[in-house]
Coordinates of C-alpha atoms and ligand atoms in Angstrom, one line a residue:
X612 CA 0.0 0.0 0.0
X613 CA 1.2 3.5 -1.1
X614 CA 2.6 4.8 2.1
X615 CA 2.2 8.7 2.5
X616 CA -1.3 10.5 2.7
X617 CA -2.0 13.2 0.8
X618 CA -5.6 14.1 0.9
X619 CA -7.9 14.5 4.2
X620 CA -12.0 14.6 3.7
X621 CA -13.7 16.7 6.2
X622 CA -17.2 15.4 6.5
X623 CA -19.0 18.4 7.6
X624 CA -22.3 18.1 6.1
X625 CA -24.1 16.9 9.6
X626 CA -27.5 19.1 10.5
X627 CA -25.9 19.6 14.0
X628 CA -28.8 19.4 16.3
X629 CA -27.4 19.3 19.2
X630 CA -26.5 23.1 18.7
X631 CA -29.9 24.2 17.8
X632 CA -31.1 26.9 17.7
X633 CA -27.1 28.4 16.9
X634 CA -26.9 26.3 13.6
X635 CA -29.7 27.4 11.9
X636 CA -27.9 29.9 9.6
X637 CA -24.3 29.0 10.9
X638 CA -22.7 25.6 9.9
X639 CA -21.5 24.2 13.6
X640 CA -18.1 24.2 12.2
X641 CA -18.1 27.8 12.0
X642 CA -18.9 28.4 15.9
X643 CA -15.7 29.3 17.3
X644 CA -13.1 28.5 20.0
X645 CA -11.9 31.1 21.4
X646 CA -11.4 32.9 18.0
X647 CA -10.9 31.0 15.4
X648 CA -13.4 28.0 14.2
X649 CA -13.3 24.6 15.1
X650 CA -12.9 23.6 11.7
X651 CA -9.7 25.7 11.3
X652 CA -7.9 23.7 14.2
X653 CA -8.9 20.8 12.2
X654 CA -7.5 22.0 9.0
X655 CA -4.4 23.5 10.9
X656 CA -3.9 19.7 12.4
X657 CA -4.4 18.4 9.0
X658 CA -1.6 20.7 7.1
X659 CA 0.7 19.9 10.5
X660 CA 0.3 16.2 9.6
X661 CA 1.6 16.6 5.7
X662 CA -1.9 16.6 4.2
X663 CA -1.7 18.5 0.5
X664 CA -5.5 18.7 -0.1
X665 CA -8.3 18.6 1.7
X666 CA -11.9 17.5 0.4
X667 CA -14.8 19.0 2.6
X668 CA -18.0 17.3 2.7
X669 CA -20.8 20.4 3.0
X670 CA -24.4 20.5 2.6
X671 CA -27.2 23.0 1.8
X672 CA -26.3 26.4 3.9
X673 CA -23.1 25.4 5.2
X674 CA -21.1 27.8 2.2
X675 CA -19.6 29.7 4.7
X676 CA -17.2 27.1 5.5
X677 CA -15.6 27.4 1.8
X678 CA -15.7 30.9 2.3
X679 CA -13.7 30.9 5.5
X680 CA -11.1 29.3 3.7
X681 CA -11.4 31.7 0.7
X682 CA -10.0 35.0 -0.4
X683 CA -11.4 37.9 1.2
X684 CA -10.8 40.8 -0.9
X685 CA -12.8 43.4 0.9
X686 CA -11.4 42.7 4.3
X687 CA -8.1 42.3 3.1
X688 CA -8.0 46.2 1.5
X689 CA -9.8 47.6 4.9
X690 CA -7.5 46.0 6.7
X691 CA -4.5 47.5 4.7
X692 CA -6.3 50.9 4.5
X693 CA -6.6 50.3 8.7
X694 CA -2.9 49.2 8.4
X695 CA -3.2 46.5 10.8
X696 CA -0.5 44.3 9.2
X697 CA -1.0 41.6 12.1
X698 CA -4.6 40.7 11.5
X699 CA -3.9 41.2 7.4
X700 CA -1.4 38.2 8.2
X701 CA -3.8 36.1 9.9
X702 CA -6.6 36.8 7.1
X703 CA -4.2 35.5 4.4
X704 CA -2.7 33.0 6.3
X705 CA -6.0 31.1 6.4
X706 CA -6.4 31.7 2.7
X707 CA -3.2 30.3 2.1
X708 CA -3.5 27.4 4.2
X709 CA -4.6 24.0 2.0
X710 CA -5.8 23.6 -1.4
X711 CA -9.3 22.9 -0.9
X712 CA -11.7 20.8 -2.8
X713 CA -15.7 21.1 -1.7
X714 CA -18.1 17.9 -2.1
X715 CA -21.9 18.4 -1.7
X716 CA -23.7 15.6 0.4
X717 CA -26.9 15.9 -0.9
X718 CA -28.9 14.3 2.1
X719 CA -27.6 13.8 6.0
X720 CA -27.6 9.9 5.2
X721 CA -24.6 9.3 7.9
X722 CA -21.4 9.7 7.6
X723 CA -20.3 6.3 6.0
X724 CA -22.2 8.2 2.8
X725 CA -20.5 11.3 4.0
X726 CA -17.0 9.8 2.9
X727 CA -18.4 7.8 -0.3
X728 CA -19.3 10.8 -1.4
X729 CA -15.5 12.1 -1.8
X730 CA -14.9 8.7 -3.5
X731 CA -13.2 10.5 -6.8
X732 CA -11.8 13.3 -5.5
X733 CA -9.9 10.4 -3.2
X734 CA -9.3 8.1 -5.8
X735 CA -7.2 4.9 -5.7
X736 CA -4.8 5.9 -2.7
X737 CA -5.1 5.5 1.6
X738 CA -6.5 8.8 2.7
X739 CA -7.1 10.5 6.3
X740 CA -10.7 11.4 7.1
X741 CA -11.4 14.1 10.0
X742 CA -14.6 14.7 11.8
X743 CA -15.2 18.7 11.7
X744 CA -16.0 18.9 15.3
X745 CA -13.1 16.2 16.8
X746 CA -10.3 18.2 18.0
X747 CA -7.7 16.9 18.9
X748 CA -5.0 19.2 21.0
X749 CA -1.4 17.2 20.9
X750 CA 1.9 17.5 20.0
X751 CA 2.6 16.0 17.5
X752 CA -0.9 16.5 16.0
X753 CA -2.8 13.4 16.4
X754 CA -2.9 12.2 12.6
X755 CA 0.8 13.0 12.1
X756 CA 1.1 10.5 15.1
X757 CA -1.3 8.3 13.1
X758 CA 0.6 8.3 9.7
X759 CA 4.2 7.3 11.4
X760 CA 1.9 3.9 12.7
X761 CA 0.6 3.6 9.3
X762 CA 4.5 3.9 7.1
X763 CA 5.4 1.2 10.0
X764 CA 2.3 -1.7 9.2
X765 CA 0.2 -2.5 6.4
X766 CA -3.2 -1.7 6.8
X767 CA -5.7 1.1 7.6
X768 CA -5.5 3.2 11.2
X769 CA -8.4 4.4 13.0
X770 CA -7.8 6.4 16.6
X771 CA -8.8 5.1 19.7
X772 CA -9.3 7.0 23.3
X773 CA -10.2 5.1 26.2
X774 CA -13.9 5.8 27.5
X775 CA -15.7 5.0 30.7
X776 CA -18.2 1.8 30.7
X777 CA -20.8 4.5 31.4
X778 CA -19.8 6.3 28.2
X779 CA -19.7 3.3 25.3
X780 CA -23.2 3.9 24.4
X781 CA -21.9 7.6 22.3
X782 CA -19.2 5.9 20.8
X783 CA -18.2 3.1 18.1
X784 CA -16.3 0.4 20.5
X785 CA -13.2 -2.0 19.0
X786 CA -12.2 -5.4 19.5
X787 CA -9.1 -6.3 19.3
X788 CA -5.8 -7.8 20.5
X789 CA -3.2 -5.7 21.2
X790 CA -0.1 -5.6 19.3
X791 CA 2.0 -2.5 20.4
X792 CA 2.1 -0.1 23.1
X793 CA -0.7 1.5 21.8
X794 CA -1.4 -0.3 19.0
X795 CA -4.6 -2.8 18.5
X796 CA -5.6 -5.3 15.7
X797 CA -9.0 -4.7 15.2
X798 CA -10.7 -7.8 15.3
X799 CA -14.8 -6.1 15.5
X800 CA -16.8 -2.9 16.0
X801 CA -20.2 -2.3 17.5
X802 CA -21.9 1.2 17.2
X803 CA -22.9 3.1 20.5
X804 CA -23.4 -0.6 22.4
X805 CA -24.8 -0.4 26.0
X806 CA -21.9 -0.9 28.6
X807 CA -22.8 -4.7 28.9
X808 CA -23.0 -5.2 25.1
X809 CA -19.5 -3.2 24.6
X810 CA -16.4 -5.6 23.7
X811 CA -14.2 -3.2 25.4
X812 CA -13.6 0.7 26.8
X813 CA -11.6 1.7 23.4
X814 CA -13.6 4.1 21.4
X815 CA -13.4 5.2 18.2
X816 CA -12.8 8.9 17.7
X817 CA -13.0 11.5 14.6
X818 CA -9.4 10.4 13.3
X819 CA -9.0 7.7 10.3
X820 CA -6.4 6.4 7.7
X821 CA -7.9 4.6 5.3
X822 CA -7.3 2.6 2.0
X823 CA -9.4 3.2 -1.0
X824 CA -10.9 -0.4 -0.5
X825 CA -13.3 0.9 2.1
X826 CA -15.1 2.8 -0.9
X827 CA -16.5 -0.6 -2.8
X828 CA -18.0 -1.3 1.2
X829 CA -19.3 1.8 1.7
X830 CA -21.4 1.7 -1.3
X831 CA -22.9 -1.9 -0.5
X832 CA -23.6 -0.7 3.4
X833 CA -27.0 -0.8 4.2
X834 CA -28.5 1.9 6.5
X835 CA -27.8 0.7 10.3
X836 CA -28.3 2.7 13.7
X837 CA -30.7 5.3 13.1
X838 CA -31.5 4.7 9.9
X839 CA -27.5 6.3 8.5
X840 CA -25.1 4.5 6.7
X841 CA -22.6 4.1 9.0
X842 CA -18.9 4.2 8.9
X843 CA -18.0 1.9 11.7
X844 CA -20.5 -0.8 9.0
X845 CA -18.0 -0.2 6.4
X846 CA -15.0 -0.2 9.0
X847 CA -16.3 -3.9 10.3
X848 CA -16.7 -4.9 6.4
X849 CA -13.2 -3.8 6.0
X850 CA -11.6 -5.5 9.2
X851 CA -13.3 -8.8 7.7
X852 CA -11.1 -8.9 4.7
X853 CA -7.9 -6.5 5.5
X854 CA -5.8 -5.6 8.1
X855 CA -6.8 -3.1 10.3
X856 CA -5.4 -1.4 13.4
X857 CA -6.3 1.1 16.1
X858 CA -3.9 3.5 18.2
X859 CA -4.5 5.1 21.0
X860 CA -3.2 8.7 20.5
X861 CA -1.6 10.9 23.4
X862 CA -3.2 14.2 23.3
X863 CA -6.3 16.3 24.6
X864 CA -9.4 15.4 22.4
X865 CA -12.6 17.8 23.1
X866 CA -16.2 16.4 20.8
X867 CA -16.8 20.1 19.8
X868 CA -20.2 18.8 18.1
X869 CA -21.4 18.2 21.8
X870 CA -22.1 21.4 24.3
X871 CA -20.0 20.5 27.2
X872 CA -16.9 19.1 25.1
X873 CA -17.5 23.1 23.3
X874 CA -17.2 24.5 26.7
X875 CA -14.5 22.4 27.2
X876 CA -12.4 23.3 24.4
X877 CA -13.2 27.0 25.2
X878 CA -11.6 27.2 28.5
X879 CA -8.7 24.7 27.5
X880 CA -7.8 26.9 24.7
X881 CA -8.6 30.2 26.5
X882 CA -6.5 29.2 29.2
X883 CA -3.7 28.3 26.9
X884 CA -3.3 32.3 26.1
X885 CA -1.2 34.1 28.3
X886 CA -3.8 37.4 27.5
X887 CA -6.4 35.7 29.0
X888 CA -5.2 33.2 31.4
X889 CA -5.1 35.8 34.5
X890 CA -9.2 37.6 34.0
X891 CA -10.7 33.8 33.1
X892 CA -8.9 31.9 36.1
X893 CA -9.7 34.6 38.5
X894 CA -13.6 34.6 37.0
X895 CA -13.5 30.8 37.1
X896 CA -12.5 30.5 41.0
X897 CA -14.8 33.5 41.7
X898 CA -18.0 31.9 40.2
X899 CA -16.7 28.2 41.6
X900 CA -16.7 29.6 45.0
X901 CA -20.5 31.3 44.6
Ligands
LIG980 P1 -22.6 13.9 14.2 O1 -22.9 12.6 14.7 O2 -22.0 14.9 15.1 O3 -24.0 14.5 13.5 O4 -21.7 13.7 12.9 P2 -24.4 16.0 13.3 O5 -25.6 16.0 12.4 O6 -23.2 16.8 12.8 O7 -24.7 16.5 14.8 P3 -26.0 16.2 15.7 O8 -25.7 14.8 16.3 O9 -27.3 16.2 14.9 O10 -25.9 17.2 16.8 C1 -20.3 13.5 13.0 C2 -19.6 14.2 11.9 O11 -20.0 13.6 10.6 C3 -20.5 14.6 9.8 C4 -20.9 15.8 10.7 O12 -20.8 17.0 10.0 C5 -19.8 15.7 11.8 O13 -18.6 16.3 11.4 N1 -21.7 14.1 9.1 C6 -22.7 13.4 9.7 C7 -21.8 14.3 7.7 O14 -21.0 14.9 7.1 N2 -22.9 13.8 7.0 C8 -23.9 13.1 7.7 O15 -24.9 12.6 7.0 C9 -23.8 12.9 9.0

Protein backbone atom coordinates (compact mmCIF):
# COMPACT_ATOMS: atom_id res chain seq x y z
CA UNK A 1 0.00 0.00 0.00
CA UNK A 2 1.20 3.54 -1.09
CA UNK A 3 2.57 4.83 2.13
CA UNK A 4 2.17 8.66 2.50
CA UNK A 5 -1.27 10.45 2.74
CA UNK A 6 -2.04 13.23 0.77
CA UNK A 7 -5.64 14.13 0.94
CA UNK A 8 -7.89 14.47 4.17
CA UNK A 9 -11.98 14.58 3.69
CA UNK A 10 -13.68 16.69 6.18
CA UNK A 11 -17.20 15.38 6.50
CA UNK A 12 -19.02 18.44 7.65
CA UNK A 13 -22.33 18.06 6.11
CA UNK A 14 -24.14 16.90 9.65
CA UNK A 15 -27.47 19.07 10.46
CA UNK A 16 -25.88 19.62 14.05
CA UNK A 17 -28.77 19.38 16.26
CA UNK A 18 -27.41 19.31 19.22
CA UNK A 19 -26.52 23.09 18.66
CA UNK A 20 -29.87 24.24 17.79
CA UNK A 21 -31.13 26.87 17.74
CA UNK A 22 -27.10 28.38 16.89
CA UNK A 23 -26.88 26.34 13.63
CA UNK A 24 -29.68 27.39 11.91
CA UNK A 25 -27.88 29.93 9.62
CA UNK A 26 -24.33 29.04 10.95
CA UNK A 27 -22.66 25.60 9.93
CA UNK A 28 -21.47 24.24 13.65
CA UNK A 29 -18.06 24.21 12.18
CA UNK A 30 -18.08 27.83 11.98
CA UNK A 31 -18.90 28.36 15.86
CA UNK A 32 -15.68 29.30 17.33
CA UNK A 33 -13.07 28.48 20.04
CA UNK A 34 -11.94 31.11 21.44
CA UNK A 35 -11.37 32.90 18.01
CA UNK A 36 -10.93 31.01 15.44
CA UNK A 37 -13.42 27.98 14.23
CA UNK A 38 -13.28 24.62 15.10
CA UNK A 39 -12.93 23.60 11.72
CA UNK A 40 -9.75 25.73 11.25
CA UNK A 41 -7.90 23.71 14.21
CA UNK A 42 -8.89 20.75 12.19
CA UNK A 43 -7.51 21.98 9.00
CA UNK A 44 -4.38 23.52 10.91
CA UNK A 45 -3.85 19.69 12.41
CA UNK A 46 -4.39 18.39 8.95
CA UNK A 47 -1.57 20.70 7.09
CA UNK A 48 0.69 19.86 10.45
CA UNK A 49 0.33 16.24 9.56
CA UNK A 50 1.62 16.62 5.70
CA UNK A 51 -1.93 16.61 4.16
CA UNK A 52 -1.68 18.48 0.50
CA UNK A 53 -5.47 18.72 -0.09
CA UNK A 54 -8.29 18.57 1.71
CA UNK A 55 -11.89 17.47 0.41
CA UNK A 56 -14.75 19.02 2.58
CA UNK A 57 -17.98 17.30 2.72
CA UNK A 58 -20.81 20.37 3.02
CA UNK A 59 -24.36 20.51 2.59
CA UNK A 60 -27.19 23.02 1.77
CA UNK A 61 -26.26 26.43 3.93
CA UNK A 62 -23.06 25.42 5.21
CA UNK A 63 -21.10 27.80 2.17
CA UNK A 64 -19.63 29.66 4.68
CA UNK A 65 -17.16 27.06 5.52
CA UNK A 66 -15.58 27.44 1.79
CA UNK A 67 -15.75 30.93 2.27
CA UNK A 68 -13.68 30.87 5.53
CA UNK A 69 -11.09 29.28 3.70
CA UNK A 70 -11.40 31.68 0.73
CA UNK A 71 -10.04 34.98 -0.42
CA UNK A 72 -11.38 37.86 1.17
CA UNK A 73 -10.76 40.79 -0.87
CA UNK A 74 -12.81 43.41 0.89
CA UNK A 75 -11.38 42.69 4.31
CA UNK A 76 -8.09 42.27 3.11
CA UNK A 77 -8.05 46.18 1.49
CA UNK A 78 -9.79 47.59 4.90
CA UNK A 79 -7.46 45.99 6.69
CA UNK A 80 -4.49 47.47 4.67
CA UNK A 81 -6.32 50.94 4.48
CA UNK A 82 -6.56 50.26 8.69
CA UNK A 83 -2.85 49.25 8.42
CA UNK A 84 -3.24 46.54 10.80
CA UNK A 85 -0.54 44.32 9.24
CA UNK A 86 -1.03 41.62 12.14
CA UNK A 87 -4.56 40.68 11.48
CA UNK A 88 -3.88 41.23 7.39
CA UNK A 89 -1.39 38.17 8.18
CA UNK A 90 -3.77 36.11 9.85
CA UNK A 91 -6.55 36.81 7.09
CA UNK A 92 -4.22 35.46 4.42
CA UNK A 93 -2.69 33.05 6.29
CA UNK A 94 -5.97 31.09 6.38
CA UNK A 95 -6.43 31.75 2.73
CA UNK A 96 -3.23 30.29 2.05
CA UNK A 97 -3.46 27.35 4.21
CA UNK A 98 -4.60 23.99 2.05
CA UNK A 99 -5.84 23.65 -1.39
CA UNK A 100 -9.33 22.94 -0.86
CA UNK A 101 -11.74 20.76 -2.77
CA UNK A 102 -15.73 21.06 -1.67
CA UNK A 103 -18.10 17.91 -2.13
CA UNK A 104 -21.89 18.42 -1.68
CA UNK A 105 -23.72 15.59 0.37
CA UNK A 106 -26.95 15.89 -0.86
CA UNK A 107 -28.93 14.29 2.12
CA UNK A 108 -27.62 13.79 5.99
CA UNK A 109 -27.62 9.90 5.24
CA UNK A 110 -24.62 9.34 7.86
CA UNK A 111 -21.43 9.69 7.58
CA UNK A 112 -20.28 6.28 5.98
CA UNK A 113 -22.15 8.23 2.81
CA UNK A 114 -20.51 11.35 4.02
CA UNK A 115 -17.05 9.76 2.95
CA UNK A 116 -18.35 7.84 -0.28
CA UNK A 117 -19.28 10.82 -1.41
CA UNK A 118 -15.47 12.05 -1.82
CA UNK A 119 -14.93 8.66 -3.54
CA UNK A 120 -13.22 10.50 -6.82
CA UNK A 121 -11.75 13.29 -5.47
CA UNK A 122 -9.88 10.42 -3.22
CA UNK A 123 -9.30 8.09 -5.83
CA UNK A 124 -7.22 4.85 -5.74
CA UNK A 125 -4.79 5.92 -2.68
CA UNK A 126 -5.13 5.55 1.58
CA UNK A 127 -6.51 8.84 2.69
CA UNK A 128 -7.07 10.49 6.30
CA UNK A 129 -10.73 11.41 7.09
CA UNK A 130 -11.36 14.09 9.95
CA UNK A 131 -14.57 14.66 11.80
CA UNK A 132 -15.16 18.68 11.71
CA UNK A 133 -15.95 18.91 15.27
CA UNK A 134 -13.15 16.17 16.81
CA UNK A 135 -10.32 18.19 18.05
CA UNK A 136 -7.67 16.95 18.93
CA UNK A 137 -4.98 19.17 20.99
CA UNK A 138 -1.43 17.22 20.91
CA UNK A 139 1.92 17.49 19.96
CA UNK A 140 2.56 16.00 17.53
CA UNK A 141 -0.86 16.48 15.98
CA UNK A 142 -2.84 13.40 16.43
CA UNK A 143 -2.94 12.18 12.56
CA UNK A 144 0.80 13.00 12.09
CA UNK A 145 1.12 10.46 15.08
CA UNK A 146 -1.34 8.33 13.14
CA UNK A 147 0.65 8.27 9.67
CA UNK A 148 4.24 7.27 11.37
CA UNK A 149 1.91 3.95 12.74
CA UNK A 150 0.62 3.64 9.33
CA UNK A 151 4.45 3.91 7.12
CA UNK A 152 5.36 1.23 9.97
CA UNK A 153 2.27 -1.66 9.19
CA UNK A 154 0.24 -2.48 6.36
CA UNK A 155 -3.19 -1.74 6.77
CA UNK A 156 -5.66 1.13 7.60
CA UNK A 157 -5.49 3.15 11.15
CA UNK A 158 -8.38 4.42 13.01
CA UNK A 159 -7.75 6.44 16.58
CA UNK A 160 -8.80 5.06 19.69
CA UNK A 161 -9.31 6.96 23.27
CA UNK A 162 -10.23 5.13 26.22
CA UNK A 163 -13.86 5.83 27.53
CA UNK A 164 -15.73 5.00 30.70
CA UNK A 165 -18.16 1.81 30.69
CA UNK A 166 -20.83 4.52 31.40
CA UNK A 167 -19.80 6.26 28.25
CA UNK A 168 -19.66 3.29 25.32
CA UNK A 169 -23.15 3.93 24.44
CA UNK A 170 -21.85 7.64 22.33
CA UNK A 171 -19.21 5.93 20.83
CA UNK A 172 -18.17 3.11 18.06
CA UNK A 173 -16.31 0.37 20.48
CA UNK A 174 -13.16 -1.99 19.03
CA UNK A 175 -12.23 -5.43 19.50
CA UNK A 176 -9.15 -6.28 19.31
CA UNK A 177 -5.78 -7.81 20.52
CA UNK A 178 -3.19 -5.73 21.17
CA UNK A 179 -0.13 -5.59 19.31
CA UNK A 180 2.03 -2.54 20.36
CA UNK A 181 2.05 -0.07 23.15
CA UNK A 182 -0.66 1.52 21.83
CA UNK A 183 -1.39 -0.25 19.02
CA UNK A 184 -4.57 -2.75 18.47
CA UNK A 185 -5.62 -5.35 15.68
CA UNK A 186 -9.01 -4.71 15.24
CA UNK A 187 -10.75 -7.75 15.29
CA UNK A 188 -14.80 -6.14 15.48
CA UNK A 189 -16.76 -2.90 16.03
CA UNK A 190 -20.20 -2.27 17.52
CA UNK A 191 -21.87 1.17 17.24
CA UNK A 192 -22.91 3.08 20.45
CA UNK A 193 -23.39 -0.55 22.37
CA UNK A 194 -24.80 -0.42 25.96
CA UNK A 195 -21.88 -0.91 28.63
CA UNK A 196 -22.84 -4.71 28.95
CA UNK A 197 -23.01 -5.23 25.14
CA UNK A 198 -19.47 -3.20 24.64
CA UNK A 199 -16.40 -5.58 23.72
CA UNK A 200 -14.19 -3.18 25.35
CA UNK A 201 -13.63 0.74 26.77
CA UNK A 202 -11.61 1.72 23.39
CA UNK A 203 -13.58 4.06 21.40
CA UNK A 204 -13.41 5.23 18.19
CA UNK A 205 -12.79 8.89 17.69
CA UNK A 206 -12.98 11.46 14.56
CA UNK A 207 -9.44 10.41 13.25
CA UNK A 208 -9.02 7.70 10.33
CA UNK A 209 -6.43 6.37 7.74
CA UNK A 210 -7.85 4.64 5.31
CA UNK A 211 -7.29 2.58 2.01
CA UNK A 212 -9.38 3.17 -0.96
CA UNK A 213 -10.92 -0.35 -0.46
CA UNK A 214 -13.26 0.92 2.08
CA UNK A 215 -15.13 2.80 -0.93
CA UNK A 216 -16.52 -0.59 -2.83
CA UNK A 217 -17.96 -1.26 1.20
CA UNK A 218 -19.30 1.81 1.73
CA UNK A 219 -21.44 1.66 -1.35
CA UNK A 220 -22.92 -1.90 -0.53
CA UNK A 221 -23.64 -0.65 3.42
CA UNK A 222 -26.98 -0.83 4.16
CA UNK A 223 -28.52 1.90 6.51
CA UNK A 224 -27.79 0.68 10.29
CA UNK A 225 -28.30 2.74 13.73
CA UNK A 226 -30.66 5.34 13.06
CA UNK A 227 -31.49 4.74 9.88
CA UNK A 228 -27.45 6.28 8.54
CA UNK A 229 -25.13 4.52 6.71
CA UNK A 230 -22.64 4.15 8.98
CA UNK A 231 -18.93 4.18 8.92
CA UNK A 232 -17.98 1.87 11.69
CA UNK A 233 -20.46 -0.77 9.02
CA UNK A 234 -17.97 -0.19 6.39
CA UNK A 235 -15.04 -0.23 8.98
CA UNK A 236 -16.30 -3.91 10.32
CA UNK A 237 -16.70 -4.91 6.40
CA UNK A 238 -13.15 -3.84 5.96
CA UNK A 239 -11.64 -5.49 9.16
CA UNK A 240 -13.33 -8.76 7.70
CA UNK A 241 -11.05 -8.92 4.73
CA UNK A 242 -7.88 -6.47 5.47
CA UNK A 243 -5.83 -5.56 8.12
CA UNK A 244 -6.77 -3.08 10.30
CA UNK A 245 -5.41 -1.36 13.37
CA UNK A 246 -6.28 1.11 16.12
CA UNK A 247 -3.94 3.47 18.18
CA UNK A 248 -4.49 5.06 21.02
CA UNK A 249 -3.21 8.71 20.54
CA UNK A 250 -1.59 10.95 23.43
CA UNK A 251 -3.15 14.24 23.28
CA UNK A 252 -6.33 16.30 24.58
CA UNK A 253 -9.38 15.39 22.38
CA UNK A 254 -12.65 17.81 23.08
CA UNK A 255 -16.21 16.38 20.82
CA UNK A 256 -16.79 20.07 19.81
CA UNK A 257 -20.17 18.82 18.14
CA UNK A 258 -21.40 18.22 21.76
CA UNK A 259 -22.05 21.43 24.28
CA UNK A 260 -20.02 20.53 27.20
CA UNK A 261 -16.92 19.07 25.10
CA UNK A 262 -17.55 23.06 23.32
CA UNK A 263 -17.24 24.45 26.68
CA UNK A 264 -14.45 22.42 27.15
CA UNK A 265 -12.38 23.32 24.38
CA UNK A 266 -13.24 26.95 25.21
CA UNK A 267 -11.65 27.21 28.48
CA UNK A 268 -8.66 24.67 27.49
CA UNK A 269 -7.76 26.88 24.73
CA UNK A 270 -8.55 30.18 26.53
CA UNK A 271 -6.49 29.17 29.17
CA UNK A 272 -3.69 28.31 26.93
CA UNK A 273 -3.27 32.30 26.12
CA UNK A 274 -1.20 34.12 28.26
CA UNK A 275 -3.75 37.37 27.54
CA UNK A 276 -6.41 35.75 29.00
CA UNK A 277 -5.18 33.22 31.37
CA UNK A 278 -5.09 35.78 34.48
CA UNK A 279 -9.24 37.55 34.02
CA UNK A 280 -10.66 33.76 33.11
CA UNK A 281 -8.91 31.85 36.12
CA UNK A 282 -9.72 34.57 38.46
CA UNK A 283 -13.59 34.60 36.96
CA UNK A 284 -13.46 30.76 37.13
CA UNK A 285 -12.49 30.55 41.03
CA UNK A 286 -14.79 33.48 41.65
CA UNK A 287 -17.96 31.88 40.18
CA UNK A 288 -16.75 28.16 41.63
CA UNK A 289 -16.75 29.58 45.02
CA UNK A 290 -20.52 31.35 44.56
P1 LIG B 1 -22.62 13.90 14.17
O1 LIG B 1 -22.90 12.55 14.67
O2 LIG B 1 -22.01 14.88 15.13
O3 LIG B 1 -23.95 14.50 13.53
O4 LIG B 1 -21.66 13.73 12.91
P2 LIG B 1 -24.37 15.99 13.31
O5 LIG B 1 -25.55 16.05 12.41
O6 LIG B 1 -23.18 16.80 12.82
O7 LIG B 1 -24.73 16.54 14.75
P3 LIG B 1 -25.99 16.16 15.74
O8 LIG B 1 -25.67 14.79 16.28
O9 LIG B 1 -27.26 16.22 14.95
O10 LIG B 1 -25.91 17.22 16.81
C1 LIG B 1 -20.28 13.53 13.05
C2 LIG B 1 -19.57 14.18 11.86
O11 LIG B 1 -20.03 13.61 10.64
C3 LIG B 1 -20.54 14.62 9.78
C4 LIG B 1 -20.89 15.78 10.70
O12 LIG B 1 -20.85 17.01 10.00
C5 LIG B 1 -19.82 15.67 11.78
O13 LIG B 1 -18.61 16.29 11.39
N1 LIG B 1 -21.72 14.07 9.05
C6 LIG B 1 -22.67 13.38 9.72
C7 LIG B 1 -21.83 14.29 7.70
O14 LIG B 1 -20.96 14.93 7.06
N2 LIG B 1 -22.92 13.77 7.04
C8 LIG B 1 -23.88 13.08 7.68
O15 LIG B 1 -24.86 12.62 7.00
C9 LIG B 1 -23.76 12.88 9.05
Amino acid sequence: MQSTIRKAVIPAAGVGTRFLPAVKAIPKELLPIVDKPTIQYIVEEAVASGIEQVILITSRGKGAIEDHFDISFELEEILKWQKKEDLLRLVQEVSSMVRMTAIRQKEPKGLGHAVLCAREAVGDEPFAVMLGDDIVDSDPPCLAQMVEVFRQIDGGVIALQRVPESKTHLYGIISGEKVGERTYRITGLVEKPTPEQAPSSLAVIGRYLLPPEIFPILEHTLPGKGGEIQLTDGLQALANSMPLYGYEFTGDRYDAGDKVGYLEANIAFALKRPQMVERLRAFMEKIIRA
